[in-house]
Amino acid sequence: MEHPEITAVPSLINEEFTQMEKSESKFTHDELSIKTKLFESEQDYTSSIFSLCDNFEEDREESKETPQSDQSLYLNYRECILDKTADIGGRKKSLDVPVDSLKLDESLTEFRQNILNIRKKLKKSKSKGKESKIFTANTTIFQIPPTFYTEIVKGVYFNDTKKTVLLEEIAANRNDYEYMKDLRQDIGQGKFMNFETFNGDILTVHKNMVNIFKNEFDEEEDSSENKFAFLSEQGQIGTDNIDFSDKGALLKRQREILKRIDEHRKTKEATFSPFSTIGSGLKTWFIILCQGGKFCMAKIQGDTIIEHKSDSKYVQRKKAGKRQINFDKTSSCMTSVGSQMRRNNERLHQEHIEETLRYYKEDLESSDLVLLHAPGVNKLFFVGPDKPLRDLRSKVKTLNLQITTANYTELKKAFEKVIELKINFNSN
């Protein structure tokens, strides 16, 4: 290793070593303290310093900490939240200290701010029949790093029975209809699910943010006419080069088709990842509301609504209380001025929806999640044949919330609800 020229005199040796000692080297003072009498000349002193510097740099490289696992980092998070201290670089540092004075890198600065945000929501409550206090925090899913969820959660927790069903068990039985039906019934119709971490904490997350069950759009895709489209994409099983009079060739082709179907099924089974939605970080995602002639759509990045678009058209029959498009299906077409206006507005309403979806086409294709509230006939405007979201059904989920009207106020309430996270810290 090259070093700058050293011209210090022997009397400064102890001072040099003291400075090295303060820089967190693992050399002891006895090892570093070399008395002046050991050096008979400036040349001997210089060569010794070179050697010590080489050893010092090599030792610092070897002493660098290995990256912590997500479980270890979560325990660190937990300790910081509850004890108000952060274990950073082997030292306890108060979180009350300003960020600049801690001299942290960018990732640790973000780490500190997340802890402070959770601490603001931290509450204490005494458990029933016990003197110990339970700590809970109502925050958002973005206050815990997205990579944590997959590593720290061990299973679905049932508050009534105090039991946990491991994710490994669910993954092994996810294609068992009866098992998944019973699991869905046990979880109930609520909007949130409880998960237990490896250390006993309970995370309560909105159902739209986890992928335990197939949503209705997944089931439609599996039962559609394109269910076996992957076979044609792989090629080599077409009918162009098949001799249908050769039974052996036909049998071989059928075996190849069954083999590929089985491989495709196993590939889908192996991709079970309940927290893949949150784990993506939700860099870009959407919420879409469409109901009663009203439409609202928002583009979201992380925990921030970037932009939104809305539209409202008169399509509802005031007195009868029925939408014109639905009334025309059950009754003879009326020719009144009001009915003609509603039919025209219905057409404009659908055109505006398609125009908005085309505007966000690239963002929708690269998005991590699309939450859609479009009851009844409204759903066909988005995922019907030849509609903009038809080919994106794998990332579309039905918004699991009660929506009264499709406007921005209601959309913002839905947004705040689906990103909620409640942490119940294990007192043990």
Short mmCIF file of C-alpha atoms in Angstrom, two decimals:
data_model
loop_
_atom_site.label_atom_id
_atom_site.label_comp_id
_atom_site.label_asym_id
_atom_site.label_seq_id
_atom_site.Cartn_x
_atom_site.Cartn_y
_atom_site.Cartn_z
CA MET A 1 0.00 0.00 0.00
CA GLU A 2 1.24 3.48 -0.85
CA HIS A 3 1.41 6.01 2.00
CA PRO A 4 2.19 9.71 2.09
CA GLU A 5 5.70 10.58 3.13
CA ILE A 6 6.10 10.46 6.91
CA THR A 7 8.57 12.93 8.37
CA ALA A 8 7.44 13.00 11.99
CA VAL A 9 10.04 12.66 14.73
CA PRO A 10 10.05 9.76 17.20
CA SER A 11 8.67 11.95 19.99
CA LEU A 12 5.29 12.05 18.18
CA ILE A 13 4.81 8.27 17.99
CA ASN A 14 2.49 7.95 20.96
CA GLU A 15 0.32 10.79 19.68
CA GLU A 16 0.01 9.09 16.25
CA PHE A 17 -1.00 5.78 17.83
CA THR A 18 -3.50 7.48 20.09
CA GLN A 19 -5.24 8.93 17.05
CA MET A 20 -5.33 5.49 15.42
CA GLU A 21 -6.81 4.07 18.57
CA LYS A 22 -9.61 6.65 18.55
CA SER A 23 -10.52 5.63 15.00
CA GLU A 24 -12.03 2.36 16.36
CA SER A 25 -9.12 0.09 15.44
CA LYS A 26 -9.17 -3.17 17.38
CA PHE A 27 -5.46 -2.76 18.31
CA THR A 28 -4.98 -2.38 22.04
CA HIS A 29 -2.97 0.46 23.50
CA ASP A 30 -0.18 -1.90 24.54
CA GLU A 31 0.13 -3.27 21.04
CA LEU A 32 0.25 0.18 19.48
CA SER A 33 2.50 1.89 22.05
CA ILE A 34 6.06 1.67 20.79
CA LYS A 35 8.52 3.63 22.81
CA THR A 36 10.82 6.17 21.25
CA LYS A 37 13.86 4.24 22.36
CA LEU A 38 13.08 1.47 19.86
CA PHE A 39 13.88 3.81 17.01
CA GLU A 40 17.50 4.76 16.50
CA SER A 41 16.89 6.72 13.34
CA GLU A 42 14.14 8.50 11.46
CA GLN A 43 14.42 5.85 8.72
CA ASP A 44 13.61 3.01 11.14
CA TYR A 45 10.64 4.97 12.46
CA THR A 46 9.29 5.63 8.94
CA SER A 47 9.49 1.99 7.84
CA SER A 48 7.77 0.85 11.05
CA ILE A 49 4.90 3.27 10.52
CA PHE A 50 4.47 1.94 6.95
CA SER A 51 4.19 -1.61 8.29
CA LEU A 52 1.73 -0.64 11.02
CA CYS A 53 -0.45 1.27 8.54
CA ASP A 54 -0.62 -1.78 6.26
CA ASN A 55 -1.69 -4.00 9.16
CA PHE A 56 -4.15 -1.38 10.35
CA GLU A 57 -5.93 -1.10 6.96
CA GLU A 58 -6.08 -4.88 6.52
CA ASP A 59 -7.52 -5.30 9.99
CA ARG A 60 -10.20 -2.67 9.38
CA GLU A 61 -11.26 -4.48 6.19
CA GLU A 62 -11.56 -7.79 8.05
CA SER A 63 -13.53 -6.21 10.89
CA LYS A 64 -16.28 -4.85 8.67
CA GLU A 65 -19.67 -6.21 9.74
CA THR A 66 -21.48 -8.62 7.46
CA PRO A 67 -24.91 -7.48 6.24
CA GLN A 68 -27.65 -8.11 8.78
CA SER A 69 -30.58 -10.36 7.94
CA ASP A 70 -34.06 -8.87 7.63
CA GLN A 71 -35.06 -10.57 10.87
CA SER A 72 -32.13 -9.01 12.71
CA LEU A 73 -32.93 -5.62 11.22
CA TYR A 74 -36.56 -5.97 12.26
CA LEU A 75 -35.50 -6.72 15.84
CA ASN A 76 -33.33 -3.63 15.64
CA TYR A 77 -36.33 -1.66 14.41
CA ARG A 78 -38.43 -3.04 17.23
CA GLU A 79 -35.83 -2.17 19.85
CA CYS A 80 -35.53 1.35 18.50
CA ILE A 81 -39.28 1.86 18.51
CA LEU A 82 -39.82 0.61 22.05
CA ASP A 83 -36.56 1.73 23.70
CA LYS A 84 -35.98 4.95 21.78
CA THR A 85 -32.39 4.01 20.99
CA ALA A 86 -30.82 2.79 17.81
CA ASP A 87 -28.10 0.16 17.61
CA ILE A 88 -26.08 1.79 14.86
CA GLY A 89 -22.47 0.75 14.39
CA GLY A 90 -22.42 -1.03 17.73
CA ARG A 91 -23.33 2.11 19.67
CA LYS A 92 -26.60 3.22 21.21
CA LYS A 93 -27.63 6.61 19.87
CA SER A 94 -30.67 8.54 21.04
CA LEU A 95 -33.28 9.17 18.38
CA ASP A 96 -33.86 12.63 19.85
CA VAL A 97 -30.51 13.70 18.45
CA PRO A 98 -30.87 15.66 15.17
CA VAL A 99 -30.24 13.62 12.03
CA ASP A 100 -27.27 15.73 10.94
CA SER A 101 -25.43 15.20 14.21
CA LEU A 102 -25.66 11.41 13.90
CA LYS A 103 -23.70 11.47 10.63
CA LEU A 104 -25.68 8.57 9.17
CA ASP A 105 -25.76 7.51 5.55
CA GLU A 106 -28.95 7.98 3.55
CA SER A 107 -30.42 4.53 4.28
CA LEU A 108 -29.96 4.91 8.04
CA THR A 109 -31.44 8.39 7.97
CA GLU A 110 -34.58 6.92 6.40
CA PHE A 111 -34.45 4.16 8.99
CA ARG A 112 -34.45 6.73 11.79
CA GLN A 113 -37.37 8.71 10.35
CA ASN A 114 -39.51 5.57 9.99
CA ILE A 115 -38.94 4.76 13.65
CA LEU A 116 -39.89 8.26 14.68
CA ASN A 117 -43.07 8.04 12.59
CA ILE A 118 -44.08 4.78 14.26
CA ARG A 119 -43.24 6.11 17.72
CA LYS A 120 -45.65 9.00 17.19
CA LYS A 121 -48.44 6.42 16.87
CA LEU A 122 -47.26 4.21 19.72
CA LYS A 123 -49.82 3.53 22.47
CA LYS A 124 -49.76 1.62 25.74
CA SER A 125 -52.59 -0.47 27.09
CA LYS A 126 -52.78 -2.91 29.99
CA SER A 127 -53.57 -6.47 29.04
CA LYS A 128 -56.55 -8.13 30.71
CA GLY A 129 -55.69 -9.74 34.02
CA LYS A 130 -52.05 -8.74 33.73
CA GLU A 131 -49.99 -5.84 34.94
CA SER A 132 -47.79 -5.81 31.87
CA LYS A 133 -48.45 -3.21 29.20
CA ILE A 134 -49.05 -3.97 25.53
CA PHE A 135 -47.57 -1.59 22.97
CA THR A 136 -49.47 -1.01 19.74
CA ALA A 137 -48.87 1.34 16.82
CA ASN A 138 -51.32 2.36 14.09
CA THR A 139 -49.20 3.35 11.12
CA THR A 140 -48.87 2.50 7.40
CA ILE A 141 -47.34 -0.43 5.55
CA PHE A 142 -44.62 1.89 4.23
CA GLN A 143 -43.11 2.52 7.67
CA ILE A 144 -41.63 -0.99 7.65
CA PRO A 145 -39.19 -1.70 4.79
CA PRO A 146 -40.99 -3.78 2.13
CA THR A 147 -38.40 -6.58 2.16
CA PHE A 148 -39.13 -7.27 5.83
CA TYR A 149 -42.60 -8.72 5.37
CA THR A 150 -41.58 -11.85 3.50
CA GLU A 151 -38.84 -12.68 6.00
CA ILE A 152 -40.48 -11.84 9.34
CA VAL A 153 -44.06 -13.18 8.88
CA LYS A 154 -44.51 -16.86 9.74
CA GLY A 155 -48.28 -17.31 9.40
CA VAL A 156 -51.89 -16.11 9.57
CA TYR A 157 -52.96 -15.38 13.14
CA PHE A 158 -56.51 -15.94 14.47
CA ASN A 159 -57.27 -13.67 17.36
CA ASP A 160 -60.26 -15.72 18.61
CA THR A 161 -58.41 -19.01 18.99
CA LYS A 162 -54.91 -17.51 19.50
CA LYS A 163 -53.61 -19.93 16.86
CA THR A 164 -51.40 -19.42 13.83
CA VAL A 165 -51.57 -21.21 10.48
CA LEU A 166 -48.09 -21.28 8.96
CA LEU A 167 -47.58 -19.87 5.47
CA GLU A 168 -45.81 -23.10 4.50
CA GLU A 169 -48.99 -25.04 5.27
CA ILE A 170 -51.11 -22.65 3.22
CA ALA A 171 -48.65 -22.89 0.30
CA ALA A 172 -48.83 -26.69 0.38
CA ASN A 173 -52.66 -26.67 0.31
CA ARG A 174 -53.41 -23.63 -1.81
CA ASN A 175 -54.84 -25.81 -4.60
CA ASP A 176 -57.03 -27.76 -2.18
CA TYR A 177 -60.46 -26.18 -2.66
CA GLU A 178 -61.93 -27.41 0.63
CA TYR A 179 -58.90 -26.34 2.64
CA MET A 180 -58.86 -22.83 1.19
CA LYS A 181 -62.65 -22.55 1.62
CA ASP A 182 -62.35 -23.41 5.33
CA LEU A 183 -59.44 -20.99 5.71
CA ARG A 184 -61.44 -18.19 4.11
CA GLN A 185 -64.34 -18.88 6.48
CA ASP A 186 -62.03 -18.87 9.49
CA ILE A 187 -60.54 -15.53 8.47
CA GLY A 188 -64.02 -14.07 8.03
CA GLN A 189 -65.47 -11.23 5.99
CA GLY A 190 -63.49 -8.44 7.63
CA LYS A 191 -61.34 -6.03 5.67
CA PHE A 192 -58.10 -6.86 7.49
CA MET A 193 -55.98 -9.94 8.24
CA ASN A 194 -53.69 -10.66 11.19
CA PHE A 195 -50.20 -12.10 10.72
CA GLU A 196 -47.78 -13.32 13.37
CA THR A 197 -44.06 -12.61 13.05
CA PHE A 198 -41.23 -14.92 14.00
CA ASN A 199 -40.88 -13.18 17.39
CA GLY A 200 -44.59 -13.07 18.28
CA ASP A 201 -45.60 -9.60 17.10
CA ILE A 202 -48.96 -9.27 15.32
CA LEU A 203 -49.25 -7.28 12.07
CA THR A 204 -52.75 -6.31 10.90
CA VAL A 205 -52.79 -5.63 7.15
CA HIS A 206 -55.60 -4.87 4.69
CA LYS A 207 -56.61 -7.88 2.61
CA ASN A 208 -55.96 -6.07 -0.66
CA MET A 209 -52.26 -5.89 0.21
CA VAL A 210 -51.73 -9.64 0.64
CA ASN A 211 -52.06 -12.54 -1.82
CA ILE A 212 -53.42 -15.46 0.18
CA PHE A 213 -56.48 -16.15 -1.97
CA LYS A 214 -57.15 -15.83 -5.66
CA ASN A 215 -59.21 -12.80 -6.57
CA GLU A 216 -62.12 -12.96 -8.98
CA PHE A 217 -60.02 -11.72 -11.90
CA ASP A 218 -57.50 -14.56 -11.41
CA GLU A 219 -60.34 -17.07 -11.47
CA GLU A 220 -61.80 -15.53 -14.63
CA GLU A 221 -58.42 -15.73 -16.32
CA ASP A 222 -58.05 -19.41 -15.38
CA SER A 223 -61.49 -20.23 -16.80
CA SER A 224 -61.28 -18.09 -19.94
CA GLU A 225 -60.79 -19.22 -23.49
CA ASN A 226 -57.10 -18.23 -23.24
CA LYS A 227 -56.42 -20.61 -20.36
CA PHE A 228 -54.06 -22.70 -22.51
CA ALA A 229 -52.60 -19.85 -24.56
CA PHE A 230 -49.16 -20.64 -23.12
CA LEU A 231 -49.09 -23.86 -25.18
CA SER A 232 -49.20 -22.02 -28.49
CA GLU A 233 -46.57 -19.56 -27.25
CA GLN A 234 -44.13 -22.40 -26.62
CA GLY A 235 -44.54 -23.72 -30.17
CA GLN A 236 -43.69 -27.17 -31.54
CA ILE A 237 -47.13 -28.60 -30.78
CA GLY A 238 -49.09 -27.18 -33.71
CA THR A 239 -51.00 -29.23 -36.26
CA ASP A 240 -49.00 -28.24 -39.34
CA ASN A 241 -46.51 -31.09 -39.17
CA ILE A 242 -48.78 -33.71 -37.61
CA ASP A 243 -49.86 -36.83 -39.53
CA PHE A 244 -53.31 -37.53 -38.08
CA SER A 245 -53.26 -41.03 -39.56
CA ASP A 246 -50.26 -41.87 -37.37
CA LYS A 247 -51.68 -42.86 -33.97
CA GLY A 248 -48.22 -43.03 -32.45
CA ALA A 249 -47.46 -39.41 -33.41
CA LEU A 250 -50.84 -38.25 -32.05
CA LEU A 251 -50.25 -40.06 -28.77
CA LYS A 252 -46.79 -38.51 -28.47
CA ARG A 253 -48.27 -35.04 -29.08
CA GLN A 254 -50.94 -35.56 -26.43
CA ARG A 255 -48.31 -36.64 -23.90
CA GLU A 256 -46.25 -33.52 -24.65
CA ILE A 257 -49.31 -31.28 -24.15
CA LEU A 258 -50.12 -32.89 -20.79
CA LYS A 259 -46.50 -32.57 -19.72
CA ARG A 260 -46.41 -28.85 -20.50
CA ILE A 261 -49.73 -28.26 -18.73
CA ASP A 262 -48.35 -29.98 -15.63
CA GLU A 263 -45.11 -27.96 -15.76
CA HIS A 264 -47.10 -24.73 -16.15
CA ARG A 265 -49.27 -25.64 -13.14
CA LYS A 266 -46.22 -26.41 -10.98
CA THR A 267 -44.60 -23.12 -11.99
CA LYS A 268 -47.68 -21.19 -10.85
CA GLU A 269 -47.78 -23.13 -7.57
CA ALA A 270 -44.13 -22.35 -6.88
CA THR A 271 -44.76 -18.61 -7.12
CA PHE A 272 -46.84 -18.41 -3.91
CA SER A 273 -45.74 -15.16 -2.28
CA PRO A 274 -48.33 -13.63 0.07
CA PHE A 275 -46.42 -10.36 0.45
CA SER A 276 -45.23 -9.84 -3.11
CA THR A 277 -47.51 -6.80 -3.44
CA ILE A 278 -46.05 -5.01 -0.43
CA GLY A 279 -42.60 -6.41 -1.18
CA SER A 280 -42.60 -4.63 -4.54
CA GLY A 281 -42.56 -1.35 -2.63
CA LEU A 282 -45.65 -0.23 -4.57
CA LYS A 283 -43.59 2.20 -6.59
CA THR A 284 -46.59 2.83 -8.84
CA TRP A 285 -50.15 1.67 -8.23
CA PHE A 286 -53.71 2.77 -8.94
CA ILE A 287 -57.12 3.00 -7.33
CA ILE A 288 -60.13 3.16 -9.67
CA LEU A 289 -63.72 3.85 -8.63
CA CYS A 290 -66.62 3.63 -11.06
CA GLN A 291 -70.23 3.62 -9.95
CA GLY A 292 -73.53 5.24 -10.93
CA GLY A 293 -72.14 7.30 -13.80
CA LYS A 294 -69.25 8.60 -11.71
CA PHE A 295 -65.61 7.75 -12.27
CA CYS A 296 -62.43 8.57 -10.37
CA MET A 297 -58.91 7.26 -10.87
CA ALA A 298 -55.70 8.03 -8.98
CA LYS A 299 -52.07 7.30 -9.74
CA ILE A 300 -50.12 6.61 -6.56
CA GLN A 301 -46.42 6.29 -5.86
CA GLY A 302 -45.70 4.69 -2.52
CA ASP A 303 -47.77 6.54 0.07
CA THR A 304 -48.41 9.62 -2.08
CA ILE A 305 -51.22 10.31 -4.56
CA ILE A 306 -49.46 11.86 -7.56
CA GLU A 307 -52.46 12.79 -9.70
CA HIS A 308 -56.09 11.89 -10.24
CA LYS A 309 -58.83 12.27 -12.84
CA SER A 310 -62.60 12.31 -12.34
CA ASP A 311 -65.74 12.32 -14.45
CA SER A 312 -69.46 12.44 -13.74
CA LYS A 313 -72.36 11.97 -16.14
CA TYR A 314 -76.14 11.96 -15.75
CA VAL A 315 -77.04 8.30 -16.42
CA GLN A 316 -79.34 7.54 -13.47
CA ARG A 317 -83.13 7.78 -13.79
CA LYS A 318 -84.10 10.11 -10.95
CA LYS A 319 -87.62 8.90 -10.13
CA ALA A 320 -87.27 5.22 -10.93
CA GLY A 321 -83.79 5.12 -9.40
CA LYS A 322 -82.46 2.81 -12.07
CA ARG A 323 -79.59 3.30 -14.44
CA GLN A 324 -80.70 3.81 -18.02
CA ILE A 325 -78.37 1.13 -19.41
CA ASN A 326 -79.89 -1.43 -17.03
CA PHE A 327 -83.46 -0.22 -17.63
CA ASP A 328 -83.08 -0.72 -21.39
CA LYS A 329 -82.18 -4.38 -20.84
CA THR A 330 -85.43 -5.17 -19.05
CA SER A 331 -87.90 -2.83 -20.75
CA SER A 332 -88.72 -1.55 -24.19
CA CYS A 333 -86.58 1.36 -25.26
CA MET A 334 -88.06 4.70 -24.35
CA THR A 335 -87.73 7.64 -26.71
CA SER A 336 -88.15 10.49 -24.26
CA VAL A 337 -85.69 13.36 -24.24
CA GLY A 338 -84.41 12.32 -20.80
CA SER A 339 -83.76 8.72 -21.84
CA GLN A 340 -81.93 9.84 -24.99
CA MET A 341 -79.79 12.18 -22.92
CA ARG A 342 -78.91 9.42 -20.48
CA ARG A 343 -77.99 7.01 -23.28
CA ASN A 344 -75.76 9.64 -24.87
CA ASN A 345 -74.13 10.39 -21.51
CA GLU A 346 -73.54 6.67 -21.00
CA ARG A 347 -71.63 6.53 -24.27
CA LEU A 348 -69.60 9.63 -23.36
CA HIS A 349 -68.94 8.20 -19.92
CA GLN A 350 -67.46 5.00 -21.35
CA GLU A 351 -65.42 6.94 -23.91
CA HIS A 352 -63.95 9.13 -21.18
CA ILE A 353 -63.01 6.07 -19.12
CA GLU A 354 -61.23 4.47 -22.08
CA GLU A 355 -59.49 7.74 -22.89
CA THR A 356 -58.21 8.04 -19.31
CA LEU A 357 -57.00 4.44 -19.26
CA ARG A 358 -55.15 4.99 -22.55
CA TYR A 359 -53.53 8.07 -21.04
CA TYR A 360 -52.16 5.92 -18.19
CA LYS A 361 -51.48 2.88 -20.40
CA GLU A 362 -47.71 2.69 -19.84
CA ASP A 363 -48.04 3.38 -16.12
CA LEU A 364 -50.71 0.70 -15.77
CA GLU A 365 -48.58 -1.88 -17.56
CA SER A 366 -45.59 -1.21 -15.29
CA SER A 367 -47.66 -0.79 -12.11
CA ASP A 368 -47.54 -3.15 -9.13
CA LEU A 369 -51.24 -3.12 -8.27
CA VAL A 370 -54.61 -1.87 -9.53
CA LEU A 371 -57.47 -1.71 -7.00
CA LEU A 372 -60.79 -1.57 -8.84
CA HIS A 373 -64.26 -0.77 -7.49
CA ALA A 374 -66.66 -1.27 -10.41
CA PRO A 375 -69.80 -3.13 -9.35
CA GLY A 376 -72.24 -4.64 -11.82
CA VAL A 377 -72.06 -3.53 -15.41
CA ASN A 378 -69.25 -1.06 -14.61
CA LYS A 379 -66.74 -3.91 -14.45
CA LEU A 380 -67.18 -4.57 -18.16
CA PHE A 381 -65.85 -1.07 -18.92
CA PHE A 382 -62.44 -2.14 -17.58
CA VAL A 383 -61.92 -5.90 -17.90
CA GLY A 384 -64.50 -6.81 -20.53
CA PRO A 385 -63.46 -8.14 -23.96
CA ASP A 386 -61.07 -5.76 -25.74
CA LYS A 387 -61.07 -3.39 -22.76
CA PRO A 388 -57.87 -1.67 -21.50
CA LEU A 389 -57.41 -3.77 -18.34
CA ARG A 390 -58.31 -7.09 -19.96
CA ASP A 391 -54.70 -8.17 -20.35
CA LEU A 392 -53.67 -6.79 -16.94
CA ARG A 393 -56.05 -8.89 -14.84
CA SER A 394 -53.18 -10.52 -12.97
CA LYS A 395 -52.49 -7.22 -11.15
CA VAL A 396 -56.12 -6.11 -10.79
CA LYS A 397 -57.93 -6.68 -7.49
CA THR A 398 -61.44 -5.82 -6.40
CA LEU A 399 -61.27 -3.07 -3.78
CA ASN A 400 -62.38 -4.70 -0.55
CA LEU A 401 -64.13 -1.66 0.93
CA GLN A 402 -67.62 -0.19 1.06
CA ILE A 403 -67.78 2.74 -1.38
CA THR A 404 -70.73 5.13 -1.34
CA THR A 405 -69.89 7.18 -4.44
CA ALA A 406 -67.05 7.37 -6.96
CA ASN A 407 -65.37 10.67 -6.24
CA TYR A 408 -61.97 11.84 -5.04
CA THR A 409 -63.06 12.25 -1.42
CA GLU A 410 -64.14 8.61 -1.27
CA LEU A 411 -61.02 7.50 -3.16
CA LYS A 412 -58.74 9.24 -0.67
CA LYS A 413 -60.53 7.52 2.22
CA ALA A 414 -60.04 4.17 0.49
CA PHE A 415 -56.37 4.94 -0.10
CA GLU A 416 -55.77 5.74 3.57
CA LYS A 417 -57.61 2.58 4.61
CA VAL A 418 -55.80 0.06 2.42
CA ILE A 419 -52.32 1.24 3.50
CA GLU A 420 -53.11 0.97 7.21
CA LEU A 421 -50.86 -1.21 9.35
CA LYS A 422 -51.39 -2.01 13.01
CA ILE A 423 -48.47 -3.48 14.95
CA ASN A 424 -49.14 -5.26 18.23
CA PHE A 425 -45.76 -5.74 19.89
CA ASN A 426 -45.30 -8.94 21.84
CA SER A 427 -44.81 -7.99 25.49
CA ASN A 428 -42.80 -11.17 26.11
#
